[in-house]
Amino acid sequence: GRLEAVTQQMGYHPQYLDSFLKTQHYLMHMDGPLPFDCRHYIAIMAAARHQCRYLVNLHVLQFLRAGGDPQWLRGLEFIPPKLRNLNEINKILAHRPWLITKEHIEKLLKISEWSWSLAELVHAVVLLAHCHALASFVFGCGCEQDEGLGGRGSLKPLSLGNQCFCEATASNSYGQELLRINRKRSLDSCMELDSLRERMQRIHVETEGRDEMRLLQQDREEGEGQGAGWVCRVGVSAGLSPLADTDGEVTGATNLACYMQDPDFGYQDFARRDEDQTQVFRVQDYSWEDHGFSLVNRLYSDIGHLLDEKFRMVDGLQSSAMAKRQGCEPSVFKRGIWNYIHCMFGIRYDDYDYAEVNQLLERMLKVYIKTVTCYPEKTNSEMFDRFWKQFKHSEKVHVNLLILEARMQAELLYALQAITQYMI
């Protein structure tokens, strides 16, 4: 259950967890414009931008379970051009969403053999934003360091005395049933590993031929003197899919570079002093409530309602302890965090005094929020432990939920505005 670490963390806020699970289930498993295997591959591409092995490993398994072609796991060079063309907006949305333009949208929608439909593109954009933001949450709460994934151990695992994620959703039949299904799937995946390994090896034999097998054998013999194991050629090329080593164990991702182009492209401060200021995104001109919601809901039925519920749910969570420390109302404190995150992506609210951000948010908290939001792969356990030691773990999880939702909405606003401009 690789998603289980995420649900355990979100279980501190059961109402939000239920809303998140409904959205996740709808995006990945319900009727929609995109095929199921493509959904998981898009999730792999999105998670790879932030080097999030946790999510990549999860969606690699689900991609194969959905009938996806294992050859695609060798990297972007082995996927259909239509899917590969999504790489550019994946890169931009993940790191500098303010750079996306209607020209990027037009390039994907233009009439050709590999063109996207509007509905398909909206589904893909929501998936990208969802997975980019979820990667922030994964790093922010320490799920990426989970011992089960070969990391350093989770930042703060649940103890027996804490509320378990399954208990947190016990009052909600939908969330409880979905968690039961997820646990069953995780058990099923354990039973599938042997057949999955055999499938990868069979494809290797079919595609590479006897000469390639002979070279592989030579490589293995040369490596034995150095204690090196071996994997099938598909795995060597990709360096990431679940593979068999010498002991027959399944290993996770080791190199995500094959899922990315231009890996050095990353976040830059929106308003750098040495450059001309980029056009600010003003919410009164294009907002989620007045524009984004209706567009996404029209092109991808019902997803707008699910996203809107999730945005409202995180806004309704109580953080009395965090707000009390700053001597303000919870709503004021949460808005400070939300607007600070949007500000880093160039989104401004004319009715907000941004001097409040420095008054409400301590320096260590601001450093943590910016790191998790803009380059989550740089987050570490020390950074998590240092910010607000005296606060409960649930309060820290709440901050990460605000980061997740604020970041996702920011990416969606830029992408949906570009789609709107194209349609006009």
Tab-separated table of N, CA and C in Angstrom, residues 23-146:
chain	number	residue	atom	x	y	z
A	23	THR	N	-11.650	12.574	-5.014
A	23	THR	CA	-11.055	13.221	-6.182
A	23	THR	C	-10.033	12.317	-6.846
A	24	GLN	N	-9.166	11.719	-6.037
A	24	GLN	CA	-8.141	10.818	-6.564
A	24	GLN	C	-8.781	9.652	-7.303
A	25	HIS	N	-9.820	9.070	-6.724
A	25	HIS	CA	-10.496	7.930	-7.341
A	25	HIS	C	-11.155	8.339	-8.667
A	26	TYR	N	-11.760	9.506	-8.686
A	26	TYR	CA	-12.429	9.981	-9.895
A	26	TYR	C	-11.406	10.230	-11.012
A	27	LEU	N	-10.282	10.858	-10.660
A	27	LEU	CA	-9.260	11.172	-11.656
A	27	LEU	C	-8.644	9.925	-12.267
A	28	MET	N	-8.431	8.907	-11.450
A	28	MET	CA	-7.669	7.743	-11.894
A	28	MET	C	-8.517	6.562	-12.346
A	29	HIS	N	-9.723	6.410	-11.785
A	29	HIS	CA	-10.438	5.154	-11.979
A	29	HIS	C	-11.853	5.288	-12.542
A	30	MET	N	-12.404	6.480	-12.617
A	30	MET	CA	-13.759	6.646	-13.125
A	30	MET	C	-13.740	7.049	-14.597
A	31	ASP	N	-14.911	7.059	-15.226
A	31	ASP	CA	-15.005	7.435	-16.636
A	31	ASP	C	-14.437	8.829	-16.852
A	32	GLY	N	-13.701	8.985	-17.935
A	32	GLY	CA	-13.114	10.274	-18.256
A	32	GLY	C	-12.531	10.240	-19.658
A	33	PRO	N	-12.065	11.367	-20.162
A	33	PRO	CA	-11.568	11.442	-21.542
A	33	PRO	C	-10.335	10.581	-21.806
A	34	LEU	N	-9.478	10.364	-20.797
A	34	LEU	CA	-8.206	9.685	-21.022
A	34	LEU	C	-8.262	8.201	-20.678
A	35	PRO	N	-7.553	7.351	-21.435
A	35	PRO	CA	-7.437	5.928	-21.090
A	35	PRO	C	-6.752	5.780	-19.734
A	36	PHE	N	-7.034	4.686	-19.049
A	36	PHE	CA	-6.524	4.501	-17.698
A	36	PHE	C	-5.005	4.396	-17.660
A	37	ASP	N	-4.400	3.700	-18.630
A	37	ASP	CA	-2.942	3.584	-18.586
A	37	ASP	C	-2.276	4.934	-18.818
A	38	CYS	N	-2.861	5.758	-19.695
A	38	CYS	CA	-2.303	7.095	-19.938
A	38	CYS	C	-2.389	7.980	-18.700
A	39	ARG	N	-3.444	7.836	-17.931
A	39	ARG	CA	-3.570	8.622	-16.696
A	39	ARG	C	-2.403	8.353	-15.759
A	40	HIS	N	-2.081	7.073	-15.600
A	40	HIS	CA	-0.990	6.736	-14.684
A	40	HIS	C	0.365	7.138	-15.255
A	41	TYR	N	0.504	7.089	-16.580
A	41	TYR	CA	1.780	7.512	-17.159
A	41	TYR	C	1.960	9.025	-17.012
A	42	ILE	N	0.890	9.768	-17.183
A	42	ILE	CA	0.954	11.218	-16.963
A	42	ILE	C	1.335	11.504	-15.514
A	43	ALA	N	0.802	10.721	-14.588
A	43	ALA	CA	1.164	10.882	-13.174
A	43	ALA	C	2.646	10.593	-12.956
A	44	ILE	N	3.167	9.600	-13.660
A	44	ILE	CA	4.604	9.292	-13.561
A	44	ILE	C	5.423	10.478	-14.053
A	45	MET	N	5.036	11.036	-15.205
A	45	MET	CA	5.752	12.190	-15.753
A	45	MET	C	5.733	13.362	-14.784
A	46	ALA	N	4.581	13.601	-14.160
A	46	ALA	CA	4.451	14.727	-13.233
A	46	ALA	C	5.304	14.517	-11.990
A	47	ALA	N	5.252	13.318	-11.410
A	47	ALA	CA	6.010	13.045	-10.189
A	47	ALA	C	7.509	13.078	-10.441
A	48	ALA	N	7.923	12.674	-11.642
A	48	ALA	CA	9.350	12.649	-11.963
A	48	ALA	C	9.951	14.040	-11.995
A	49	ARG	N	9.151	15.055	-12.318
A	49	ARG	CA	9.680	16.427	-12.347
A	49	ARG	C	10.227	16.838	-10.989
A	50	HIS	N	9.679	16.264	-9.918
A	50	HIS	CA	10.161	16.574	-8.571
A	50	HIS	C	10.918	15.398	-7.945
A	51	GLN	N	11.320	14.440	-8.799
A	51	GLN	CA	12.101	13.290	-8.334
A	51	GLN	C	11.404	12.549	-7.197
A	52	CYS	N	10.093	12.413	-7.318
A	52	CYS	CA	9.289	11.783	-6.267
A	52	CYS	C	9.145	10.285	-6.565
A	53	ARG	N	10.077	9.498	-6.063
A	53	ARG	CA	10.054	8.060	-6.316
A	53	ARG	C	8.828	7.390	-5.720
A	54	TYR	N	8.368	7.917	-4.619
A	54	TYR	CA	7.182	7.357	-3.961
A	54	TYR	C	6.014	7.282	-4.946
A	55	LEU	N	5.694	8.394	-5.593
A	55	LEU	CA	4.572	8.429	-6.529
A	55	LEU	C	4.896	7.716	-7.839
A	56	VAL	N	6.135	7.821	-8.286
A	56	VAL	CA	6.514	7.121	-9.522
A	56	VAL	C	6.340	5.624	-9.352
A	57	ASN	N	6.842	5.072	-8.253
A	57	ASN	CA	6.713	3.629	-8.018
A	57	ASN	C	5.250	3.212	-7.929
A	58	LEU	N	4.459	4.016	-7.258
A	58	LEU	CA	3.032	3.725	-7.124
A	58	LEU	C	2.360	3.634	-8.488
A	59	HIS	N	2.615	4.639	-9.343
A	59	HIS	CA	1.912	4.694	-10.618
A	59	HIS	C	2.528	3.770	-11.669
A	60	VAL	N	3.790	3.386	-11.517
A	60	VAL	CA	4.351	2.367	-12.396
A	60	VAL	C	3.584	1.061	-12.226
A	61	LEU	N	3.354	0.666	-10.987
A	61	LEU	CA	2.606	-0.564	-10.725
A	61	LEU	C	1.173	-0.461	-11.243
A	62	GLN	N	0.534	0.678	-11.002
A	62	GLN	CA	-0.845	0.844	-11.444
A	62	GLN	C	-0.934	0.967	-12.962
A	63	PHE	N	0.083	1.543	-13.582
A	63	PHE	CA	0.140	1.624	-15.044
A	63	PHE	C	0.157	0.226	-15.646
A	64	LEU	N	0.986	-0.648	-15.102
A	64	LEU	CA	1.057	-2.017	-15.610
A	64	LEU	C	-0.218	-2.784	-15.317
A	65	ARG	N	-0.790	-2.565	-14.151
A	65	ARG	CA	-2.030	-3.248	-13.802
A	65	ARG	C	-3.173	-2.821	-14.717
A	66	ALA	N	-3.104	-1.577	-15.205
A	66	ALA	CA	-4.137	-1.075	-16.113
A	66	ALA	C	-3.916	-1.535	-17.552
A	67	GLY	N	-2.912	-2.371	-17.772
A	67	GLY	CA	-2.655	-2.882	-19.113
A	67	GLY	C	-1.689	-2.042	-19.913
A	68	GLY	N	-0.941	-1.164	-19.263
A	68	GLY	CA	0.000	-0.311	-19.965
A	68	GLY	C	1.152	-1.092	-20.576
A	69	ASP	N	1.700	-0.567	-21.659
A	69	ASP	CA	2.812	-1.197	-22.360
A	69	ASP	C	4.097	-0.998	-21.564
A	70	PRO	N	4.732	-2.079	-21.078
A	70	PRO	CA	5.965	-1.928	-20.284
A	70	PRO	C	7.078	-1.220	-21.032
A	71	GLN	N	7.036	-1.245	-22.375
A	71	GLN	CA	8.059	-0.534	-23.139
A	71	GLN	C	8.053	0.961	-22.821
A	72	TRP	N	6.894	1.499	-22.491
A	72	TRP	CA	6.809	2.928	-22.169
A	72	TRP	C	7.662	3.274	-20.952
A	73	LEU	N	7.900	2.300	-20.093
A	73	LEU	CA	8.665	2.558	-18.875
A	73	LEU	C	10.144	2.742	-19.159
A	74	ARG	N	10.536	2.562	-20.402
A	74	ARG	CA	11.923	2.830	-20.775
A	74	ARG	C	12.179	4.327	-20.903
A	75	GLY	N	11.134	5.128	-20.982
A	75	GLY	CA	11.313	6.569	-21.023
A	75	GLY	C	10.475	7.242	-22.095
A	76	LEU	N	10.610	8.561	-22.180
A	76	LEU	CA	9.769	9.355	-23.075
A	76	LEU	C	9.990	9.010	-24.550
A	77	GLU	N	11.148	8.474	-24.889
A	77	GLU	CA	11.413	8.133	-26.286
A	77	GLU	C	10.588	6.942	-26.764
A	78	PHE	N	9.986	6.226	-25.824
A	78	PHE	CA	9.282	4.998	-26.173
A	78	PHE	C	7.770	5.126	-26.038
A	79	ILE	N	7.270	6.347	-25.855
A	79	ILE	CA	5.829	6.551	-25.723
A	79	ILE	C	5.296	7.224	-26.979
A	80	PRO	N	3.984	7.165	-27.214
A	80	PRO	CA	3.413	7.814	-28.398
A	80	PRO	C	3.708	9.314	-28.418
A	81	PRO	N	3.922	9.888	-29.598
A	81	PRO	CA	4.214	11.328	-29.697
A	81	PRO	C	3.156	12.199	-29.026
A	82	LYS	N	1.901	11.789	-29.112
A	82	LYS	CA	0.837	12.589	-28.501
A	82	LYS	C	1.083	12.760	-27.012
A	83	LEU	N	1.459	11.700	-26.336
A	83	LEU	CA	1.722	11.763	-24.902
A	83	LEU	C	3.031	12.490	-24.620
A	84	ARG	N	4.013	12.265	-25.467
A	84	ARG	CA	5.308	12.926	-25.279
A	84	ARG	C	5.190	14.441	-25.443
A	85	ASN	N	4.267	14.885	-26.293
A	85	ASN	CA	4.087	16.322	-26.502
A	85	ASN	C	3.608	17.037	-25.245
A	86	LEU	N	3.113	16.277	-24.270
A	86	LEU	CA	2.640	16.873	-23.022
A	86	LEU	C	3.799	17.297	-22.121
A	87	ASN	N	4.993	16.868	-22.474
A	87	ASN	CA	6.152	17.120	-21.620
A	87	ASN	C	6.400	18.601	-21.361
A	88	GLU	N	6.184	19.440	-22.385
A	88	GLU	CA	6.497	20.865	-22.248
A	88	GLU	C	5.626	21.543	-21.184
A	89	ILE	N	4.311	21.319	-21.236
A	89	ILE	CA	3.472	21.977	-20.232
A	89	ILE	C	3.619	21.296	-18.867
A	90	ASN	N	4.009	20.033	-18.849
A	90	ASN	CA	4.318	19.386	-17.576
A	90	ASN	C	5.484	20.111	-16.900
A	91	LYS	N	6.519	20.384	-17.663
A	91	LYS	CA	7.702	21.067	-17.145
A	91	LYS	C	7.360	22.477	-16.660
A	92	ILE	N	6.600	23.204	-17.463
A	92	ILE	CA	6.276	24.584	-17.115
A	92	ILE	C	5.366	24.643	-15.894
A	93	LEU	N	4.310	23.843	-15.879
A	93	LEU	CA	3.385	23.866	-14.748
A	93	LEU	C	4.075	23.467	-13.453
A	94	ALA	N	5.007	22.534	-13.528
A	94	ALA	CA	5.669	22.057	-12.320
A	94	ALA	C	6.570	23.105	-11.689
A	95	HIS	N	7.162	23.981	-12.501
A	95	HIS	CA	8.189	24.880	-11.977
A	95	HIS	C	7.902	26.366	-12.160
A	96	ARG	N	7.359	26.757	-13.309
A	96	ARG	CA	7.096	28.183	-13.562
A	96	ARG	C	5.778	28.319	-14.325
A	97	PRO	N	4.664	28.047	-13.668
A	97	PRO	CA	3.371	28.019	-14.372
A	97	PRO	C	2.992	29.333	-15.031
A	98	TRP	N	3.577	30.439	-14.576
A	98	TRP	CA	3.240	31.736	-15.183
A	98	TRP	C	3.744	31.857	-16.622
A	99	LEU	N	4.571	30.914	-17.079
A	99	LEU	CA	5.095	30.978	-18.442
A	99	LEU	C	4.178	30.310	-19.465
A	100	ILE	N	3.159	29.604	-19.007
A	100	ILE	CA	2.286	28.914	-19.957
A	100	ILE	C	1.425	29.918	-20.716
A	101	THR	N	1.279	29.699	-22.005
A	101	THR	CA	0.538	30.630	-22.859
A	101	THR	C	-0.457	29.858	-23.722
A	102	LYS	N	-1.301	30.614	-24.384
A	102	LYS	CA	-2.271	29.974	-25.281
A	102	LYS	C	-1.566	29.292	-26.448
A	103	GLU	N	-0.333	29.714	-26.771
A	103	GLU	CA	0.419	29.070	-27.838
A	103	GLU	C	0.775	27.623	-27.461
A	104	HIS	N	1.075	27.397	-26.166
A	104	HIS	CA	1.329	26.031	-25.717
A	104	HIS	C	0.072	25.165	-25.890
A	105	ILE	N	-1.061	25.755	-25.581
A	105	ILE	CA	-2.331	25.032	-25.712
A	105	ILE	C	-2.634	24.761	-27.187
A	106	GLU	N	-2.425	25.781	-28.008
A	106	GLU	CA	-2.704	25.643	-29.448
A	106	GLU	C	-1.845	24.549	-30.075
A	107	LYS	N	-0.599	24.449	-29.639
A	107	LYS	CA	0.310	23.450	-30.190
A	107	LYS	C	-0.204	22.032	-29.927
A	108	LEU	N	-0.821	21.831	-28.756
A	108	LEU	CA	-1.341	20.507	-28.414
A	108	LEU	C	-2.671	20.206	-29.097
A	109	LEU	N	-3.443	21.267	-29.367
A	109	LEU	CA	-4.789	21.083	-29.912
A	109	LEU	C	-4.856	21.194	-31.438
A	110	LYS	N	-3.751	21.583	-32.067
A	110	LYS	CA	-3.792	21.801	-33.516
A	110	LYS	C	-4.137	20.503	-34.233
A	111	ILE	N	-4.757	20.652	-35.391
A	111	ILE	CA	-5.228	19.483	-36.151
A	111	ILE	C	-4.026	18.714	-36.703
A	112	SER	N	-3.869	17.508	-36.222
A	112	SER	CA	-2.808	16.629	-36.697
A	112	SER	C	-3.104	15.223	-36.202
A	113	GLU	N	-2.243	14.319	-36.563
A	113	GLU	CA	-2.440	12.925	-36.169
A	113	GLU	C	-2.367	12.751	-34.662
A	114	TRP	N	-1.605	13.626	-33.988
A	114	TRP	CA	-1.372	13.475	-32.556
A	114	TRP	C	-2.016	14.580	-31.741
A	115	SER	N	-3.054	15.184	-32.232
A	115	SER	CA	-3.681	16.311	-31.522
A	115	SER	C	-4.500	15.828	-30.321
A	116	TRP	N	-4.625	16.707	-29.346
A	116	TRP	CA	-5.437	16.465	-28.161
A	116	TRP	C	-6.799	17.126	-28.348
A	117	SER	N	-7.812	16.561	-27.730
A	117	SER	CA	-9.101	17.252	-27.666
A	117	SER	C	-9.087	18.146	-26.431
A	118	LEU	N	-9.983	19.119	-26.380
A	118	LEU	CA	-10.060	19.998	-25.212
A	118	LEU	C	-10.332	19.208	-23.939
A	119	ALA	N	-11.241	18.247	-24.031
A	119	ALA	CA	-11.582	17.449	-22.855
A	119	ALA	C	-10.382	16.643	-22.372
A	120	GLU	N	-9.651	16.027	-23.315
A	120	GLU	CA	-8.462	15.259	-22.943
A	120	GLU	C	-7.416	16.154	-22.286
A	121	LEU	N	-7.231	17.344	-22.840
A	121	LEU	CA	-6.210	18.245	-22.315
A	121	LEU	C	-6.565	18.722	-20.908
A	122	VAL	N	-7.832	19.028	-20.674
A	122	VAL	CA	-8.244	19.455	-19.333
A	122	VAL	C	-8.020	18.332	-18.329
A	123	HIS	N	-8.368	17.113	-18.713
A	123	HIS	CA	-8.115	15.963	-17.832
A	123	HIS	C	-6.622	15.852	-17.528
A	124	ALA	N	-5.796	15.986	-18.547
A	124	ALA	CA	-4.348	15.883	-18.366
A	124	ALA	C	-3.817	16.992	-17.481
A	125	VAL	N	-4.298	18.209	-17.683
A	125	VAL	CA	-3.845	19.346	-16.881
A	125	VAL	C	-4.196	19.150	-15.408
A	126	VAL	N	-5.414	18.688	-15.139
A	126	VAL	CA	-5.814	18.438	-13.755
A	126	VAL	C	-4.932	17.348	-13.140
A	127	LEU	N	-4.636	16.303	-13.911
A	127	LEU	CA	-3.753	15.242	-13.421
A	127	LEU	C	-2.361	15.774	-13.105
A	128	LEU	N	-1.812	16.579	-13.985
A	128	LEU	CA	-0.482	17.144	-13.759
A	128	LEU	C	-0.452	17.996	-12.500
A	129	ALA	N	-1.407	18.911	-12.378
A	129	ALA	CA	-1.452	19.779	-11.208
A	129	ALA	C	-1.656	18.966	-9.933
A	130	HIS	N	-2.519	17.970	-10.005
A	130	HIS	CA	-2.790	17.108	-8.854
A	130	HIS	C	-1.518	16.406	-8.386
A	131	CYS	N	-0.761	15.851	-9.314
A	131	CYS	CA	0.428	15.084	-8.947
A	131	CYS	C	1.603	15.972	-8.551
A	132	HIS	N	1.735	17.141	-9.178
A	132	HIS	CA	2.766	18.076	-8.735
A	132	HIS	C	2.519	18.481	-7.276
A	133	ALA	N	1.275	18.833	-6.978
A	133	ALA	CA	0.934	19.267	-5.620
A	133	ALA	C	1.049	18.119	-4.630
A	134	LEU	N	0.657	16.913	-5.062
A	134	LEU	CA	0.750	15.763	-4.168
A	134	LEU	C	2.212	15.425	-3.878
A	135	ALA	N	3.099	15.658	-4.840
A	135	ALA	CA	4.527	15.459	-4.596
A	135	ALA	C	5.017	16.396	-3.494
A	136	SER	N	4.517	17.630	-3.494
A	136	SER	CA	4.862	18.556	-2.413
A	136	SER	C	4.426	17.994	-1.069
A	137	PHE	N	3.219	17.436	-1.014
A	137	PHE	CA	2.721	16.871	0.235
A	137	PHE	C	3.555	15.660	0.654
A	138	VAL	N	3.910	14.823	-0.314
A	138	VAL	CA	4.700	13.619	-0.027
A	138	VAL	C	6.036	13.986	0.607
A	139	PHE	N	6.725	14.960	0.018
A	139	PHE	CA	7.999	15.393	0.588
A	139	PHE	C	7.783	16.164	1.895
A	140	GLY	N	6.762	17.004	1.920
A	140	GLY	CA	6.529	17.843	3.091
A	140	GLY	C	6.219	17.059	4.346
A	141	CYS	N	5.532	15.916	4.192
A	141	CYS	CA	5.164	15.094	5.354
A	141	CYS	C	6.084	13.892	5.541
A	142	GLY	N	7.089	13.752	4.704
A	142	GLY	CA	8.066	12.698	4.905
A	142	GLY	C	7.722	11.359	4.315
A	143	CYS	N	6.685	11.270	3.491
A	143	CYS	CA	6.320	9.978	2.907
A	143	CYS	C	7.409	9.465	1.974
A	144	GLU	N	8.141	10.354	1.331
A	144	GLU	CA	9.210	9.954	0.425
A	144	GLU	C	10.331	9.255	1.173
A	145	GLN	N	10.485	9.558	2.467
A	145	GLN	CA	11.545	8.945	3.263
A	145	GLN	C	11.082	7.682	3.971
A	146	ASP	N	9.899	7.195	3.614
A	146	ASP	CA	9.360	5.994	4.243
A	146	ASP	C	10.341	4.835	4.081
